[in-house]
Coordinates of C-alpha atoms (C1' of nucleotides) in Angstrom, one line a residue:
Chain K
M1 CA 77.3 69.3 107.5
T2 CA 78.2 73.0 107.0
L3 CA 79.0 75.5 109.7
D4 CA 76.0 75.9 111.8
M5 CA 76.7 78.9 114.0
P6 CA 74.8 82.0 114.8
D7 CA 75.6 84.6 112.2
S8 CA 77.0 86.8 114.9
L9 CA 80.0 84.5 115.2
L10 CA 80.6 84.1 111.5
T11 CA 83.2 86.2 109.9
A12 CA 82.8 87.6 106.4
R13 CA 85.3 85.0 105.1
D14 CA 83.2 82.2 106.6
R15 CA 80.1 83.4 104.9
F16 CA 82.0 83.7 101.6
D17 CA 83.4 80.2 102.0
R18 CA 80.0 78.8 102.8
L19 CA 78.3 80.4 99.8
H20 CA 81.1 79.4 97.5
A21 CA 81.3 75.8 98.6
D22 CA 77.5 75.5 98.4
L23 CA 77.1 77.0 95.0
R24 CA 80.1 75.1 93.7
A25 CA 78.5 71.8 94.9
R26 CA 75.2 72.6 93.3
I27 CA 77.0 73.2 90.0
C28 CA 79.2 70.1 90.3
L29 CA 76.2 67.9 91.2
L30 CA 74.2 69.2 88.3
D31 CA 71.5 70.9 90.5
Y32 CA 72.4 73.7 88.2
A33 CA 73.0 72.1 84.8
P34 CA 75.2 73.8 82.2
G35 CA 73.4 76.7 80.6
T36 CA 71.3 77.4 83.6
R37 CA 71.1 81.1 84.5
L38 CA 71.9 82.0 88.1
S39 CA 69.9 85.0 89.2
E40 CA 71.9 87.2 91.5
E41 CA 68.8 88.6 93.1
T42 CA 67.2 85.2 93.6
L43 CA 70.3 83.6 95.1
A44 CA 70.9 86.6 97.3
A45 CA 67.4 86.4 98.7
E46 CA 67.7 82.6 99.2
Y47 CA 71.0 83.0 101.2
G48 CA 69.7 86.0 103.1
V49 CA 72.4 88.4 101.9
S50 CA 72.5 91.3 99.5
R51 CA 73.7 91.0 95.9
T52 CA 77.2 92.5 96.8
P53 CA 78.7 89.5 98.7
L54 CA 76.9 87.1 96.3
R55 CA 78.5 88.8 93.3
R56 CA 81.8 88.2 94.9
V57 CA 81.1 84.5 95.1
L58 CA 80.0 84.4 91.5
A59 CA 83.1 86.3 90.4
R60 CA 85.2 83.6 92.1
L61 CA 83.2 80.8 90.4
E62 CA 83.8 82.6 87.1
S63 CA 87.6 82.6 87.7
E64 CA 87.3 78.9 88.3
G65 CA 85.5 78.4 85.0
L66 CA 82.2 77.2 86.5
V67 CA 80.1 80.2 85.5
Q68 CA 80.3 83.1 83.0
S69 CA 78.7 86.5 83.5
V70 CA 77.7 88.7 80.6
H71 CA 76.8 92.3 81.2
G72 CA 73.1 92.9 80.7
V73 CA 72.3 89.3 79.9
G74 CA 73.0 87.1 83.0
T75 CA 75.3 84.7 84.7
F76 CA 75.3 81.2 83.2
V77 CA 76.7 77.8 84.2
T78 CA 79.4 76.9 81.7
D79 CA 79.7 73.8 79.7
V80 CA 82.9 72.0 78.8
D81 CA 83.5 70.8 75.2
I82 CA 85.1 67.5 74.5
E83 CA 88.5 69.0 73.6
E84 CA 88.9 70.9 76.8
L85 CA 87.7 67.8 78.7
A86 CA 90.4 65.7 77.1
Q87 CA 93.1 68.3 77.9
T88 CA 92.0 68.5 81.5
Y89 CA 92.0 64.8 82.0
Q90 CA 95.5 64.6 80.5
I91 CA 96.7 67.1 83.1
R92 CA 94.8 65.3 85.9
L93 CA 96.7 62.1 85.0
E94 CA 100.0 63.8 85.5
L95 CA 99.0 65.6 88.6
A96 CA 97.7 62.4 90.2
E97 CA 101.0 60.7 89.7
M98 CA 102.9 63.8 91.0
T99 CA 100.8 63.7 94.1
G100 CA 102.5 60.4 95.1
R101 CA 105.9 61.6 94.1
L102 CA 106.2 65.2 95.3
S103 CA 106.0 65.9 99.0
P104 CA 104.0 62.7 99.9
V105 CA 102.4 62.7 103.3
P106 CA 101.6 59.4 105.2
P107 CA 97.8 59.0 105.5
S108 CA 96.3 60.2 108.8
P109 CA 94.0 57.9 110.8
D110 CA 91.3 60.3 109.9
L111 CA 91.9 59.8 106.2
M112 CA 91.9 56.0 106.6
A113 CA 88.7 56.2 108.5
R114 CA 87.1 58.4 105.8
L115 CA 88.2 55.9 103.2
A116 CA 86.7 53.0 105.1
R117 CA 83.4 54.8 105.5
A118 CA 83.5 55.7 101.8
A119 CA 84.0 52.1 100.9
D120 CA 81.0 51.2 103.0
R121 CA 78.9 53.8 101.3
A122 CA 80.1 52.6 97.9
R123 CA 79.1 49.0 98.8
T124 CA 75.6 50.4 99.6
L125 CA 75.5 52.3 96.3
V126 CA 76.5 49.2 94.3
T127 CA 73.2 47.6 95.4
A128 CA 71.2 50.8 95.2
P129 CA 72.7 53.0 92.5
D130 CA 72.2 56.8 93.0
P131 CA 74.0 59.1 90.6
R132 CA 74.0 62.2 92.8
A133 CA 75.0 60.3 96.0
F134 CA 77.8 58.6 94.1
A135 CA 79.0 61.9 92.6
Q136 CA 79.1 63.5 96.1
L137 CA 80.9 60.5 97.5
N138 CA 83.4 60.6 94.7
M139 CA 84.1 64.3 95.3
E140 CA 84.5 63.8 99.0
V141 CA 87.0 61.0 98.5
F142 CA 89.0 63.0 95.9
L143 CA 89.2 66.0 98.2
A144 CA 90.2 63.9 101.2
R145 CA 93.0 62.2 99.2
L146 CA 94.6 65.6 98.6
S147 CA 95.9 65.4 102.2
L148 CA 98.4 62.9 100.9
T149 CA 100.6 65.6 99.5
A150 CA 102.0 68.6 101.3
N151 CA 102.5 70.5 98.1
E152 CA 99.9 73.3 98.4
A153 CA 100.1 74.4 94.8
L154 CA 99.6 70.8 93.6
R155 CA 96.6 70.4 95.9
E156 CA 95.1 73.6 94.6
F157 CA 95.4 72.8 91.0
A158 CA 94.3 69.2 91.3
E159 CA 91.2 70.4 93.1
R160 CA 90.5 73.0 90.5
L161 CA 90.8 70.6 87.7
Y162 CA 88.6 68.0 89.4
I163 CA 85.9 70.6 90.1
R164 CA 86.0 71.8 86.6
T165 CA 85.2 68.4 85.0
A166 CA 83.3 66.4 87.7
R167 CA 79.9 67.6 86.5
I168 CA 80.7 66.6 82.9
W169 CA 81.3 63.0 84.0
L170 CA 78.1 63.1 86.1
K171 CA 76.3 64.3 83.0
S172 CA 77.4 61.3 81.1
V173 CA 76.0 59.1 83.9
F174 CA 72.6 60.8 83.6
S175 CA 72.6 60.5 79.9
S176 CA 73.3 56.7 80.3
R177 CA 76.5 57.2 78.3
V178 CA 78.3 55.3 81.1
D179 CA 76.8 52.6 83.3
L180 CA 76.3 53.8 86.8
A181 CA 76.6 50.3 88.4
E182 CA 79.9 49.7 86.6
E183 CA 81.2 53.1 87.6
T184 CA 80.3 52.4 91.2
E185 CA 81.9 49.0 91.2
M186 CA 85.1 50.5 89.7
F187 CA 85.1 53.2 92.3
L188 CA 84.7 50.7 95.1
R189 CA 87.6 48.7 93.8
E190 CA 89.7 51.8 93.5
I191 CA 89.1 52.7 97.1
E192 CA 89.9 49.1 98.3
E193 CA 93.2 49.1 96.2
V194 CA 94.1 52.5 97.6
E195 CA 93.4 51.4 101.1
A196 CA 95.7 48.4 100.6
A197 CA 98.5 50.6 99.1
L198 CA 98.3 53.1 101.9
A199 CA 98.2 50.3 104.6
T200 CA 101.6 49.2 103.3
G201 CA 102.8 52.8 103.2
D202 CA 103.3 52.8 99.4
L203 CA 102.1 56.3 98.7
H204 CA 103.4 56.3 95.1
A205 CA 101.4 53.1 94.4
A206 CA 98.3 54.7 95.8
A207 CA 98.8 57.6 93.4
L208 CA 99.4 55.3 90.4
I209 CA 96.2 53.5 91.2
Q210 CA 94.4 56.8 91.1
R211 CA 96.0 57.7 87.8
A212 CA 95.0 54.4 86.3
H213 CA 91.4 54.9 87.4
I214 CA 91.2 58.4 86.1
S215 CA 92.5 57.1 82.8
M216 CA 90.0 54.3 82.7
S217 CA 87.2 56.5 83.7
F218 CA 87.9 58.9 80.8
T219 CA 88.2 56.0 78.4
R220 CA 84.8 54.6 79.5
M221 CA 83.3 58.1 79.0
K222 CA 84.8 58.4 75.5
T223 CA 83.9 54.9 74.4
G224 CA 80.4 55.0 75.8
R225 CA 78.3 52.3 77.3
R226 CA 78.6 48.9 75.7
P227 CA 75.1 47.8 74.5
G228 CA 74.3 44.4 76.0
R229 CA 75.2 45.5 79.5
G230 CA 72.9 46.9 82.1
Chain X
M1 CA 101.2 99.4 75.5
T2 CA 97.9 98.8 77.1
L3 CA 94.5 99.4 75.5
D4 CA 94.3 103.1 74.8
M5 CA 90.7 103.7 73.8
P6 CA 88.0 106.2 74.9
D7 CA 86.4 104.7 78.0
S8 CA 83.1 104.8 76.1
L9 CA 84.4 101.9 73.9
L10 CA 85.8 99.9 76.8
T11 CA 83.6 97.1 78.2
A12 CA 83.5 96.3 81.9
R13 CA 85.6 93.2 81.2
D14 CA 88.2 95.3 79.4
R15 CA 88.5 97.7 82.4
F16 CA 88.8 94.7 84.7
D17 CA 91.5 93.1 82.7
R18 CA 93.4 96.3 82.5
L19 CA 93.3 97.0 86.2
H20 CA 94.2 93.4 86.9
A21 CA 97.1 93.2 84.6
D22 CA 98.4 96.5 85.8
L23 CA 98.2 95.7 89.5
R24 CA 99.6 92.3 88.9
A25 CA 102.6 93.7 87.1
R26 CA 103.2 96.2 89.9
I27 CA 103.3 93.4 92.4
C28 CA 105.4 91.1 90.3
L29 CA 107.9 93.8 89.6
L30 CA 108.1 94.8 93.2
D31 CA 106.7 98.2 92.7
Y32 CA 104.6 97.0 95.6
A33 CA 106.9 94.9 97.8
P34 CA 105.6 92.1 100.0
G35 CA 103.9 93.5 103.0
T36 CA 102.8 96.7 101.3
R37 CA 99.3 97.8 102.1
L38 CA 97.2 98.5 99.0
S39 CA 94.6 101.2 99.8
E40 CA 91.3 100.5 98.0
E41 CA 90.4 104.2 98.1
T42 CA 93.7 105.5 96.9
L43 CA 93.9 102.9 94.0
A44 CA 90.3 103.6 93.0
A45 CA 91.1 107.3 92.8
E46 CA 94.2 106.7 90.8
Y47 CA 92.4 104.5 88.2
G48 CA 89.4 106.9 88.2
V49 CA 86.9 104.3 89.3
S50 CA 84.9 103.6 92.4
R51 CA 85.9 101.1 95.0
T52 CA 83.5 98.5 93.7
P53 CA 85.3 97.4 90.5
L54 CA 88.7 97.8 92.2
R55 CA 87.6 95.5 95.0
R56 CA 86.7 93.0 92.3
V57 CA 90.3 93.1 91.0
L58 CA 91.7 92.8 94.5
A59 CA 89.5 89.7 95.1
R60 CA 90.9 88.1 92.0
L61 CA 94.5 88.9 93.1
E62 CA 93.6 87.4 96.4
S63 CA 92.4 84.2 94.7
E64 CA 95.8 84.1 92.9
G65 CA 97.7 84.4 96.2
L66 CA 99.2 87.8 95.5
V67 CA 97.4 89.8 98.1
Q68 CA 95.4 89.1 101.3
S69 CA 92.6 91.2 102.6
V70 CA 91.7 91.4 106.3
H71 CA 88.5 93.0 107.4
G72 CA 89.1 96.3 109.2
V73 CA 92.8 96.1 108.7
G74 CA 93.7 96.4 105.0
T75 CA 94.8 94.5 101.9
F76 CA 98.5 93.5 101.9
V77 CA 100.8 92.1 99.3
T78 CA 101.7 88.6 100.3
D79 CA 105.1 87.1 100.8
V80 CA 106.2 83.5 100.0
D81 CA 108.1 81.4 102.4
I82 CA 111.0 79.3 101.3
E83 CA 109.0 76.0 101.7
E84 CA 106.2 77.2 99.5
L85 CA 108.7 78.5 97.0
A86 CA 110.4 75.2 96.7
Q87 CA 107.1 73.4 96.2
T88 CA 106.1 75.8 93.6
Y89 CA 109.3 75.4 91.7
Q90 CA 109.0 71.6 91.8
I91 CA 105.6 71.9 90.1
R92 CA 106.9 74.4 87.6
L93 CA 109.6 71.9 86.6
E94 CA 107.0 69.3 85.8
L95 CA 104.7 71.7 84.0
A96 CA 107.5 73.0 81.9
E97 CA 108.3 69.5 80.6
M98 CA 104.6 68.8 80.1
T99 CA 104.3 71.9 78.0
G100 CA 106.5 70.2 75.4
R101 CA 104.8 66.8 75.7
L102 CA 101.0 67.6 75.9
S103 CA 99.3 69.3 72.9
P104 CA 102.5 71.0 71.6
V105 CA 101.9 73.7 69.0
P106 CA 104.5 74.8 66.5
P107 CA 105.9 78.3 67.1
S108 CA 104.2 81.0 65.2
P109 CA 106.2 83.6 63.2
D110 CA 105.1 86.1 65.8
L111 CA 106.5 84.1 68.7
M112 CA 109.9 83.6 66.8
A113 CA 110.0 87.4 66.2
R114 CA 109.2 88.0 69.9
L115 CA 112.0 85.7 70.9
A116 CA 114.4 87.4 68.6
R117 CA 113.5 90.8 69.9
A118 CA 113.8 89.5 73.5
A119 CA 117.3 88.1 72.7
D120 CA 118.3 91.6 71.5
R121 CA 117.0 93.2 74.6
A122 CA 118.7 90.6 76.7
R123 CA 122.1 91.4 75.0
T124 CA 121.5 95.1 75.8
L125 CA 120.8 94.2 79.4
V126 CA 123.9 92.1 79.7
T127 CA 126.0 95.3 79.1
A128 CA 123.7 97.5 81.1
P129 CA 122.0 95.5 83.9
D130 CA 118.6 96.6 85.1
P131 CA 116.7 94.3 87.5
R132 CA 113.2 95.6 86.7
A133 CA 113.7 95.7 82.9
F134 CA 115.1 92.2 83.1
A135 CA 112.2 90.9 85.2
Q136 CA 109.7 92.4 82.8
L137 CA 111.5 90.9 79.8
N138 CA 111.6 87.5 81.6
M139 CA 107.8 87.7 82.2
E140 CA 107.0 88.6 78.7
V141 CA 109.1 85.7 77.3
F142 CA 107.5 83.3 79.7
L143 CA 104.0 84.3 78.8
A144 CA 104.8 84.3 75.1
R145 CA 106.2 80.8 75.3
L146 CA 102.8 79.5 76.7
S147 CA 101.5 79.7 73.1
L148 CA 103.6 76.5 72.5
T149 CA 100.9 74.4 74.1
A150 CA 97.3 74.2 73.2
N151 CA 96.3 72.8 76.6
E152 CA 94.4 75.6 78.1
A153 CA 94.5 74.3 81.7
L154 CA 98.2 73.7 81.5
R155 CA 98.7 77.3 80.2
E156 CA 96.6 78.7 83.0
F157 CA 98.4 76.9 85.8
A158 CA 101.8 77.5 84.5
E159 CA 101.1 81.2 84.3
R160 CA 99.6 81.2 87.8
L161 CA 102.6 79.5 89.3
Y162 CA 105.0 81.8 87.5
I163 CA 103.2 84.9 88.6
R164 CA 103.2 83.6 92.1
T165 CA 106.9 83.3 92.4
A166 CA 108.4 85.8 89.9
R167 CA 108.7 88.6 92.5
I168 CA 110.5 86.3 95.0
W169 CA 113.2 85.7 92.4
L170 CA 113.4 89.4 91.7
K171 CA 113.7 90.1 95.4
S172 CA 116.7 87.9 95.6
V173 CA 118.2 90.0 92.8
F174 CA 117.6 93.2 94.6
S175 CA 119.1 91.7 97.8
S176 CA 122.2 90.7 95.8
R177 CA 121.6 87.1 96.7
V178 CA 122.0 86.3 93.0
D179 CA 124.1 88.1 90.5
L180 CA 122.1 90.0 88.0
A181 CA 124.7 89.9 85.3
E182 CA 125.0 86.1 85.6
E183 CA 121.2 85.8 85.6
T184 CA 120.9 87.9 82.5
E185 CA 123.6 85.9 80.7
M186 CA 121.9 82.7 81.6
F187 CA 118.6 84.0 80.3
L188 CA 120.2 85.1 77.0
R189 CA 121.7 81.6 76.6
E190 CA 118.3 80.1 77.3
I191 CA 116.5 82.1 74.7
E192 CA 119.2 81.3 72.1
E193 CA 119.0 77.6 72.9
V194 CA 115.2 77.7 72.7
E195 CA 115.3 79.5 69.4
A196 CA 117.6 76.8 68.0
A197 CA 115.4 74.0 69.3
L198 CA 112.3 75.7 67.9
A199 CA 114.0 76.3 64.6
T200 CA 114.5 72.6 64.2
G201 CA 110.9 71.9 65.2
D202 CA 111.9 70.1 68.4
L203 CA 109.3 71.4 70.8
H204 CA 110.1 68.8 73.5
A205 CA 113.7 69.9 73.5
A206 CA 112.6 73.5 73.9
A207 CA 110.5 72.5 76.9
L208 CA 113.4 70.6 78.4
I209 CA 115.7 73.5 78.0
Q210 CA 113.2 75.6 80.0
R211 CA 112.9 73.0 82.6
A212 CA 116.7 72.9 83.0
H213 CA 116.9 76.6 83.3
I214 CA 114.1 76.8 85.9
S215 CA 115.9 74.2 87.9
M216 CA 119.3 76.0 87.6
S217 CA 117.7 79.3 88.5
F218 CA 116.2 77.9 91.7
T219 CA 119.5 76.3 92.6
R220 CA 121.3 79.6 92.1
M221 CA 118.7 81.3 94.3
K222 CA 119.0 78.6 97.0
T223 CA 122.8 78.5 96.9
G224 CA 123.3 82.2 96.9
R225 CA 125.8 84.4 95.1
R226 CA 129.3 83.0 95.2
P227 CA 131.6 85.6 96.9
G228 CA 134.6 86.3 94.5
R229 CA 132.3 87.1 91.6
G230 CA 130.8 90.4 90.6
Chain Y
dT1 C1' 89.2 100.1 129.5
dA2 C1' 87.0 103.1 126.4
dG3 C1' 86.7 105.7 122.4
dG4 C1' 87.9 107.6 118.0
dA5 C1' 90.2 106.9 113.5
dT6 C1' 90.8 104.0 109.6
dT7 C1' 89.9 100.0 106.9
dT8 C1' 87.3 96.4 104.6
dG9 C1' 82.5 94.4 104.1
dT10 C1' 77.5 95.1 103.0
dG11 C1' 73.1 97.1 101.2
dC12 C1' 70.9 99.6 97.9
dG13 C1' 69.8 102.8 94.3
dT14 C1' 71.3 103.9 89.7
dA15 C1' 73.8 103.5 85.2
dT16 C1' 74.8 100.7 81.4
dG17 C1' 74.2 96.9 78.3
dT18 C1' 71.2 93.4 75.9
dA19 C1' 67.2 91.2 74.0
dT20 C1' 62.6 91.3 72.7
dT21 C1' 58.3 93.4 71.3
Chain J
dT1 C1' 63.5 101.5 64.4
dA2 C1' 62.1 102.7 69.0
dA3 C1' 60.6 101.4 73.4
dT4 C1' 60.2 98.4 77.2
dA5 C1' 61.9 94.9 80.4
dC6 C1' 65.5 93.0 82.8
dA7 C1' 70.1 91.6 83.5
dT8 C1' 74.9 92.8 85.3
dA9 C1' 78.1 96.8 86.6
dC10 C1' 78.9 100.7 89.3
dG11 C1' 79.0 104.5 92.9
dC12 C1' 78.1 105.8 97.4
dA13 C1' 76.6 105.7 102.2
dC14 C1' 76.8 103.0 106.2
dA15 C1' 77.9 98.8 109.1
dA16 C1' 81.5 95.9 111.1
dA17 C1' 86.1 95.0 112.5
dT18 C1' 90.6 96.3 114.0
dC19 C1' 94.2 99.3 115.8
dC20 C1' 96.0 102.9 118.5
dT21 C1' 95.7 106.5 121.9

DNA sequence: TAGGATTTGTGCGTATGTATT
DNA sequence: TAATACATACGCACAAATCCT
């Protein structure tokens, strides 16, 4: 999955990227729930590095809003309040649409293949729900779809906003606030619709589908699970 | 201007913010032109700290795209190519409009006062052009106007994008690609229009004015200075 | 090609801040 | 209130990488 090379061939930046991506995934997938304290010393020991490069990673995560360090107290995984969540989703709606309008890029065969594989995995998850596996699949698809715009700044911000709120959505799955089976089905339908739009070359339509699904996802999260289902 | 307290009362975060804001301003105002090497040791000595906290600031600036560090070589102020500049301006247009549409906040008396003072300074600059003073005024006004939206994520991204391209615009002033007097006049007119819009409570109009001026500014930069003027 | 000079990256001990007893 | 424990922040020495002679 990640870079598996002898450390002798890994540059400092590679090591940074690996640690950053790994810790970010752990936070986004709720391996570290909001409020959890991340021990610099423990993590450094686990990754086999000293505290110095690890602190650099934590500082980056702090600038991304995923953790917060307090001198003398500790470094804690942040939580997101409902107001900030709503604002972030509003922006994500706009950015999703912009993705199909500004500097659109035709889908590569690789992207189409990824989507097909993702659809397969989603079909499996519909029959055997798994919150963490679904969240990971969701993240992979989101990041892959960013290749549909050539606008670097747009990609960067869309990714940052997604990363910032993904775990909150996952939290509402674990708390049974939303129905995992329903979420998985909706996700599968979204992928299929996007595949169809991309197959016809309608990039703007693919973006609008994403926008619609982001909107619906947030609505389901706000409304909460309807009793009588599940 | 900046925090002038005995160091004993400054927290680590305060020192970080000070160094960050200071270095960022130097880069944005072209005190450090693109390509300039920033010596960790020299800067640490200048600010009276060790390399460690300074490196933390440089790492942040790198995540913001203002510098780039290469192991064994140095840390250099980045440049922005025309393609990335165009993409960034496109996003800025959209964000400017969104500022007036999503979570708008009525202008505080403090903001109105700042705009009035800025207009005064702009009138002075029209008669006595000064690129650096104008760039600084422009940045102050931009950052102040961010208080017109309560959407934290929107503020953050708008600021990041502005910071990323401000120096490129200033560079085209220094290279006489655009006419400083004309830019100053346009800026003054923008402030006056925004003041009028805000006075009537029309926040969306104020945002659209900004969007229009961002667009015109980029057009002037692309087109270049018309011969026969100045 | 080799070696020295210079730069960023890393490891570790210590200072500083916070919470608890 | 003071002291102890433990966390992050800092300073410094050294390793690793690059460039130039």
